[in-house]
Tab-separated table of C-alpha atoms in Angstrom:
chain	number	residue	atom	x	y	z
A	7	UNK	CA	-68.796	3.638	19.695
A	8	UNK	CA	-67.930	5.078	16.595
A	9	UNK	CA	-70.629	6.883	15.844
A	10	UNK	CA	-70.253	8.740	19.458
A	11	UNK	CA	-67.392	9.676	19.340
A	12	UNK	CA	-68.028	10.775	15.725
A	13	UNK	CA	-71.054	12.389	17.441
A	14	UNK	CA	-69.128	14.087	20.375
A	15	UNK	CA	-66.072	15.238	17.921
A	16	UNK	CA	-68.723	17.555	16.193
A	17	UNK	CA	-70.086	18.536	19.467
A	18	UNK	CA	-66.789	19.955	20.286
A	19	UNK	CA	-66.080	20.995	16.692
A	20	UNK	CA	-69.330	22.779	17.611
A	21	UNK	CA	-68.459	24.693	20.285
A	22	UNK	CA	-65.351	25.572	19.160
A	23	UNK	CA	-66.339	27.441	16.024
A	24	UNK	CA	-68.796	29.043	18.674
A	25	UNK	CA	-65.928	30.410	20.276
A	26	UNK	CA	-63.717	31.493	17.429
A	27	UNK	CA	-66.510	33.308	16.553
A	28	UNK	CA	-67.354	35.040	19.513
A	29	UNK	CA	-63.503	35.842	19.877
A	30	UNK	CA	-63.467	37.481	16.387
A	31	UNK	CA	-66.816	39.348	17.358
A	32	UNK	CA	-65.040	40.636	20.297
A	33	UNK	CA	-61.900	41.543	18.643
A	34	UNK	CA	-63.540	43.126	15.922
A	35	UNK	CA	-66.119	45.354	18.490
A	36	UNK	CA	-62.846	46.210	20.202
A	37	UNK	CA	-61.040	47.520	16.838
A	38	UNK	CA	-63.901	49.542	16.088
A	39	UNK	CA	-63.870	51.361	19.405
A	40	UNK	CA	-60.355	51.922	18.905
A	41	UNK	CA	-59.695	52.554	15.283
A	42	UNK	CA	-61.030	56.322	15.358
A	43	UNK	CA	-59.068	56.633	18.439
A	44	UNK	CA	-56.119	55.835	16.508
A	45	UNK	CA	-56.831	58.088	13.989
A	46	UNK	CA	-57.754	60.766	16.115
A	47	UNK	CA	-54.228	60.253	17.912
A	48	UNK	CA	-52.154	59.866	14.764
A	49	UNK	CA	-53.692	62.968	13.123
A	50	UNK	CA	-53.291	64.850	16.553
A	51	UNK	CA	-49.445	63.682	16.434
A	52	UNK	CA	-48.789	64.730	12.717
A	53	UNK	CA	-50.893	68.032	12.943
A	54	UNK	CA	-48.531	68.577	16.127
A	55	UNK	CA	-45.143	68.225	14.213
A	56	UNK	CA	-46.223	69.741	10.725
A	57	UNK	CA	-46.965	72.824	13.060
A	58	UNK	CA	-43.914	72.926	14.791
A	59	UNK	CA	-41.763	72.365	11.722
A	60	UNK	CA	-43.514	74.972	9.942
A	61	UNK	CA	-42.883	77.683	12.795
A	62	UNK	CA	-39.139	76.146	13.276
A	63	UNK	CA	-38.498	77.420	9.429
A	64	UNK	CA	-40.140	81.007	10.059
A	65	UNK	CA	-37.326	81.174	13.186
A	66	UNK	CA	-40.204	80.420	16.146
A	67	UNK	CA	-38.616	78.304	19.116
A	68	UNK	CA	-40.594	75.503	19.523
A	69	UNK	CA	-40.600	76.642	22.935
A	70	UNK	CA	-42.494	79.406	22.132
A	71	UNK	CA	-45.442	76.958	20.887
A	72	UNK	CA	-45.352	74.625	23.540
A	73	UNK	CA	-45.142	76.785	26.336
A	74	UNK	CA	-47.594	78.943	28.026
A	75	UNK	CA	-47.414	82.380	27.291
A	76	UNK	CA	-47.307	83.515	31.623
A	77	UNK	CA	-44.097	81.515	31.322
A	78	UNK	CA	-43.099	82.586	28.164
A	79	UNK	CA	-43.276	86.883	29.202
A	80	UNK	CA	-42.410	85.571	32.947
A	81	UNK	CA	-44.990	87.096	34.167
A	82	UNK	CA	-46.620	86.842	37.465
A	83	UNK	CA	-49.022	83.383	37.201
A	84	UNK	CA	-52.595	85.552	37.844
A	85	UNK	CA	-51.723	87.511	34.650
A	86	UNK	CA	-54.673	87.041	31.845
A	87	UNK	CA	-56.700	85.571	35.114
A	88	UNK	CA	-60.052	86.508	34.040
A	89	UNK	CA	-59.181	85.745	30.342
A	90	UNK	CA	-58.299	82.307	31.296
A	91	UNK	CA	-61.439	82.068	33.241
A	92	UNK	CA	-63.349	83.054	30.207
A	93	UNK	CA	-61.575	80.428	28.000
A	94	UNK	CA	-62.582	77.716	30.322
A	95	UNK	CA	-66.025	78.849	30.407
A	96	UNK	CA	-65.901	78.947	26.657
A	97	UNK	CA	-65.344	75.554	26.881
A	98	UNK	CA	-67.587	74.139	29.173
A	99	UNK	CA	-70.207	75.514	26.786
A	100	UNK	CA	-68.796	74.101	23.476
A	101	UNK	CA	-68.619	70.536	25.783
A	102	UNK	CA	-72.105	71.149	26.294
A	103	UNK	CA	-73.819	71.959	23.323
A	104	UNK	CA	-72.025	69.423	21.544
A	105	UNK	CA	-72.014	66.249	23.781
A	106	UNK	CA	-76.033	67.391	24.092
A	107	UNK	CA	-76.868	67.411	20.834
A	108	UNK	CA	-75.551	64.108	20.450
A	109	UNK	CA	-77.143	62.447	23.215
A	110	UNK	CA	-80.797	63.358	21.943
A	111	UNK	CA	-79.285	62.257	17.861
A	112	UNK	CA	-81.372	59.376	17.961
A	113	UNK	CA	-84.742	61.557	19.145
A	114	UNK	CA	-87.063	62.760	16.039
A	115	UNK	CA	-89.007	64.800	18.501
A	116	UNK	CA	-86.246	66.840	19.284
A	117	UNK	CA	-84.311	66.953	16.342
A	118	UNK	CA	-84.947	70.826	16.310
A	119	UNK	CA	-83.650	71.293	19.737
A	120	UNK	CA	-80.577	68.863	18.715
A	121	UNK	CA	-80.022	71.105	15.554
A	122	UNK	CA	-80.155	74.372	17.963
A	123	UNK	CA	-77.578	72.819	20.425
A	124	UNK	CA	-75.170	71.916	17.397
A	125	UNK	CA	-74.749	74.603	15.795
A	126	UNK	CA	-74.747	76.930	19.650
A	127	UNK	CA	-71.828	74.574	19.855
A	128	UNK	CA	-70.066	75.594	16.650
A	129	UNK	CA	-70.732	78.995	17.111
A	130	UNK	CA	-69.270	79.035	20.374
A	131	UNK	CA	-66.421	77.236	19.234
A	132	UNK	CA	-65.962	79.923	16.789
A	133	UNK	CA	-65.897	82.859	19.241
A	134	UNK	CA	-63.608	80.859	21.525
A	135	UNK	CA	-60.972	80.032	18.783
A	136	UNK	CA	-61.335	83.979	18.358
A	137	UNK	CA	-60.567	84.730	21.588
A	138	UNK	CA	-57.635	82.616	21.829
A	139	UNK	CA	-55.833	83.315	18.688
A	140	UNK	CA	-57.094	87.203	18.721
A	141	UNK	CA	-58.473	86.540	15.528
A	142	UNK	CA	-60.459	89.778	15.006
A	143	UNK	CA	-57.770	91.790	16.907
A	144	UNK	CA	-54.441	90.849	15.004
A	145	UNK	CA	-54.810	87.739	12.738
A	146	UNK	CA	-57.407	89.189	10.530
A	147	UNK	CA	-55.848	92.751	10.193
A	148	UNK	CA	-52.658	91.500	10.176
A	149	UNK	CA	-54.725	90.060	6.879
A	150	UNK	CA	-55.216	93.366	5.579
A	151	UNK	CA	-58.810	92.646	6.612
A	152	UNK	CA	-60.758	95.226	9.056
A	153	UNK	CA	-61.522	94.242	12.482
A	154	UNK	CA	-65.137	96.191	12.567
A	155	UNK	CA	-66.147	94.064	9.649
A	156	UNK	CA	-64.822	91.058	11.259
A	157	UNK	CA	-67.172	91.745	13.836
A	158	UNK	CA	-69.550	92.854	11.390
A	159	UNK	CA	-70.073	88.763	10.036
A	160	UNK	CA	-69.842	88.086	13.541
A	161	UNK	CA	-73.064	90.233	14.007
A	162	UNK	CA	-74.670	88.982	11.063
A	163	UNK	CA	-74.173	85.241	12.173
A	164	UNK	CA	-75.557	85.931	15.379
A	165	UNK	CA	-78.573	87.961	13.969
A	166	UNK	CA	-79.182	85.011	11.403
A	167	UNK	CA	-79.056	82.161	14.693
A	168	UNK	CA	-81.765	84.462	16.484
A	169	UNK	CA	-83.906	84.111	13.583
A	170	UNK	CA	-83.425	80.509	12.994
A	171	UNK	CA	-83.445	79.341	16.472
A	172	UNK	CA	-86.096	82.227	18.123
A	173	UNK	CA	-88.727	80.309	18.532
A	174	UNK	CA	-86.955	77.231	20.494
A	175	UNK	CA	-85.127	80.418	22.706
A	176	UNK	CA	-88.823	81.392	23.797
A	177	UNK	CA	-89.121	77.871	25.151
A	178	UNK	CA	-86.039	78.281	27.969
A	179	UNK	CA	-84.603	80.713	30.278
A	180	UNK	CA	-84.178	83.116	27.816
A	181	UNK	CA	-83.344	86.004	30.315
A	182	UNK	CA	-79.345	84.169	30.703
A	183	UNK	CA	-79.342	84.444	27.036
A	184	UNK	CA	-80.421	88.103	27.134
A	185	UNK	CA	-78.225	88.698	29.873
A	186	UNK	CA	-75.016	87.296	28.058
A	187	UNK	CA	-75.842	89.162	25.087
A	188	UNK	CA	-76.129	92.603	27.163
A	189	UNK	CA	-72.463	91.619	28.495
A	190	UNK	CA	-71.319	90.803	25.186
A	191	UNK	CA	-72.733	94.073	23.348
A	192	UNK	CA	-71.103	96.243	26.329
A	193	UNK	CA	-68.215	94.909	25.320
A	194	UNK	CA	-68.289	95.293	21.921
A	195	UNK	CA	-69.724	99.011	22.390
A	196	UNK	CA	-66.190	99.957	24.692
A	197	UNK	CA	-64.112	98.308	21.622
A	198	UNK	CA	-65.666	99.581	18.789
A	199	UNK	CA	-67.016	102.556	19.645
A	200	UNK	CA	-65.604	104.465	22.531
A	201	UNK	CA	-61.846	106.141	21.879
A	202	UNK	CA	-58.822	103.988	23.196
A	203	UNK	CA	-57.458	103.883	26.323
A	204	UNK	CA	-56.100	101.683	29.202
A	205	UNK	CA	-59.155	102.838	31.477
A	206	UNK	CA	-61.881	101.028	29.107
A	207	UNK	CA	-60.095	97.822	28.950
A	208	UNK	CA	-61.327	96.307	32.417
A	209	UNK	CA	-64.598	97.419	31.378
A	210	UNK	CA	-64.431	95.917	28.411
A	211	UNK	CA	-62.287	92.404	29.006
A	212	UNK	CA	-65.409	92.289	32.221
A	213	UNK	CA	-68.250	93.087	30.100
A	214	UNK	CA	-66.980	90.283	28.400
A	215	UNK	CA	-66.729	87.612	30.762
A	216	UNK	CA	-69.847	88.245	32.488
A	217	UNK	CA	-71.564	87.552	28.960
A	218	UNK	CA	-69.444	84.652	28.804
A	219	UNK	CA	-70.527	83.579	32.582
A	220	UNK	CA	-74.705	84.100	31.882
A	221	UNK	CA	-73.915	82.356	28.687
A	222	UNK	CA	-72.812	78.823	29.899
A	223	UNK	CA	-75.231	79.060	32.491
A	224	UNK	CA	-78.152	79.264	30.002
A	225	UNK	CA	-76.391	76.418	27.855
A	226	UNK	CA	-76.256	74.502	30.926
A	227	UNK	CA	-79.927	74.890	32.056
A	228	UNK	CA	-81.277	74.495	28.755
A	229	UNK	CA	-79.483	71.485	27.905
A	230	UNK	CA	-80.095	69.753	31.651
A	231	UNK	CA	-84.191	70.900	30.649
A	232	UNK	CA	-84.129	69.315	26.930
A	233	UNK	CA	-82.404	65.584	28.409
A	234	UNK	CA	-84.649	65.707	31.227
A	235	UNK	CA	-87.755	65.926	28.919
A	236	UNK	CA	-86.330	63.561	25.901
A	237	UNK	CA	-85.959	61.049	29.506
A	238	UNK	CA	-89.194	61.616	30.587
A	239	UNK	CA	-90.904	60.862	27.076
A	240	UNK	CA	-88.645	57.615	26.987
A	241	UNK	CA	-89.845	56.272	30.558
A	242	UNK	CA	-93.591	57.123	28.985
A	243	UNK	CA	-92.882	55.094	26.319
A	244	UNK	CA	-91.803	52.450	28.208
């Protein structure tokens, strides 16, 4: 009788280690799920009020931060319309490239195509934080560096992408890309080149966004036609 109950007393000993374990697995799974969250969130938080104290010192309401800028000039709510539009567009495309090029990381066939989709993401990214801070426009001159050779290292960054990434363009719909590129050089061309005045900026600010339309609509097609082929060569695999 002992002896079984000796027996059974480790059977139970048994099990429960089994599920100590597995309840410190699942814990631990969960607190690495949530960790960068928390870091993410903190960061987010601090960045937040480091910003706002910063401003608060220069004489900025923090009003003036938080709020958006229709509000701000009470202005009538379609003002910037078409900017806005553009923003959003800017990033859906940035969404994307990115979350793309992460979903074929674990592919060594298309590691190319993953690197092209990265850095289309970044560079994005880059134009959009332009756009919405007016980098090239005020920040930069404000600087006491030019806005044409702003745009100049803009130009050169593009030029050096085409090079890098030509021959994987040649594999998609390349005529979006063309056709955002023809909406963003018109744009460029009335900004740059062609004297002020309030006549050229609808031209201009819609030049713009219909490069910015062709170009998440090529990002969109081309990253729907890369997944669709990495999850065809899985299901041949399998």
């Amino acid at each position: 009788m002992n002896q079984n109950r000796l027996y059974k007393s480790k059977q139970l000993s048994g099990v429960s280690d089994n599920k100590l374990q597995s309840i410190l697995k699942d814990y631990s799974q969960k607190f690495r799920i949530i960790w960068p969250i928390a870091i993410v969130g903190g960061l987010t938080t601090i960045s937040f009020f480091l910003i706002i104290a910063f401003y608060s010192m220069q004489g900025v309401s923090p009003d003036v931060l938080t709020r958006d800028p229709v509000a701000i000039a009470r202005l009538p709510a379609y003002s910037g319309m078409f900017s806005q539009i553009g923003l959003l567009l800017w990033a859906t495309s940035v969404a994307i490239c990115l979350f793309s090029s992460k979903l074929l990381a674990n592919r060594i066939s298309f590691s190319k195509v993953r690197r092209f989709l990265f850095i289309s993401g970044i560079l994005t990214l880059m134009v959009e934080l332009d756009d919405v801070f007016l980098l090239h426009e005020d920040v930069f001159p404000s600087m006491g560096i030019p806005e044409k050779l702003v745009l100049g290292v803009y130009g050169i960054s593009m030029l050096l992408y085409l090079l890098k990434f030509f021959p994987i363009l040649l594999k998609t719909e390349y005529a979006f890309f063309l056709m955002a590129l023809v909406g963003f050089g018109s744009s460029i061309f009335l900004d740059v080149i062609l004297p002020p005045g309030l006549h050229y900026i609808a031209l201009e600010d819609g030049a713009k966004l219909v490069g910015i339309v062709f170009w998440t609509i090529y990002f969109y097609r081309t990253a729907v036609s890369f997944l669709s082929a990495a999850s065809k060569t899985d299901s041949i695999r399998d």
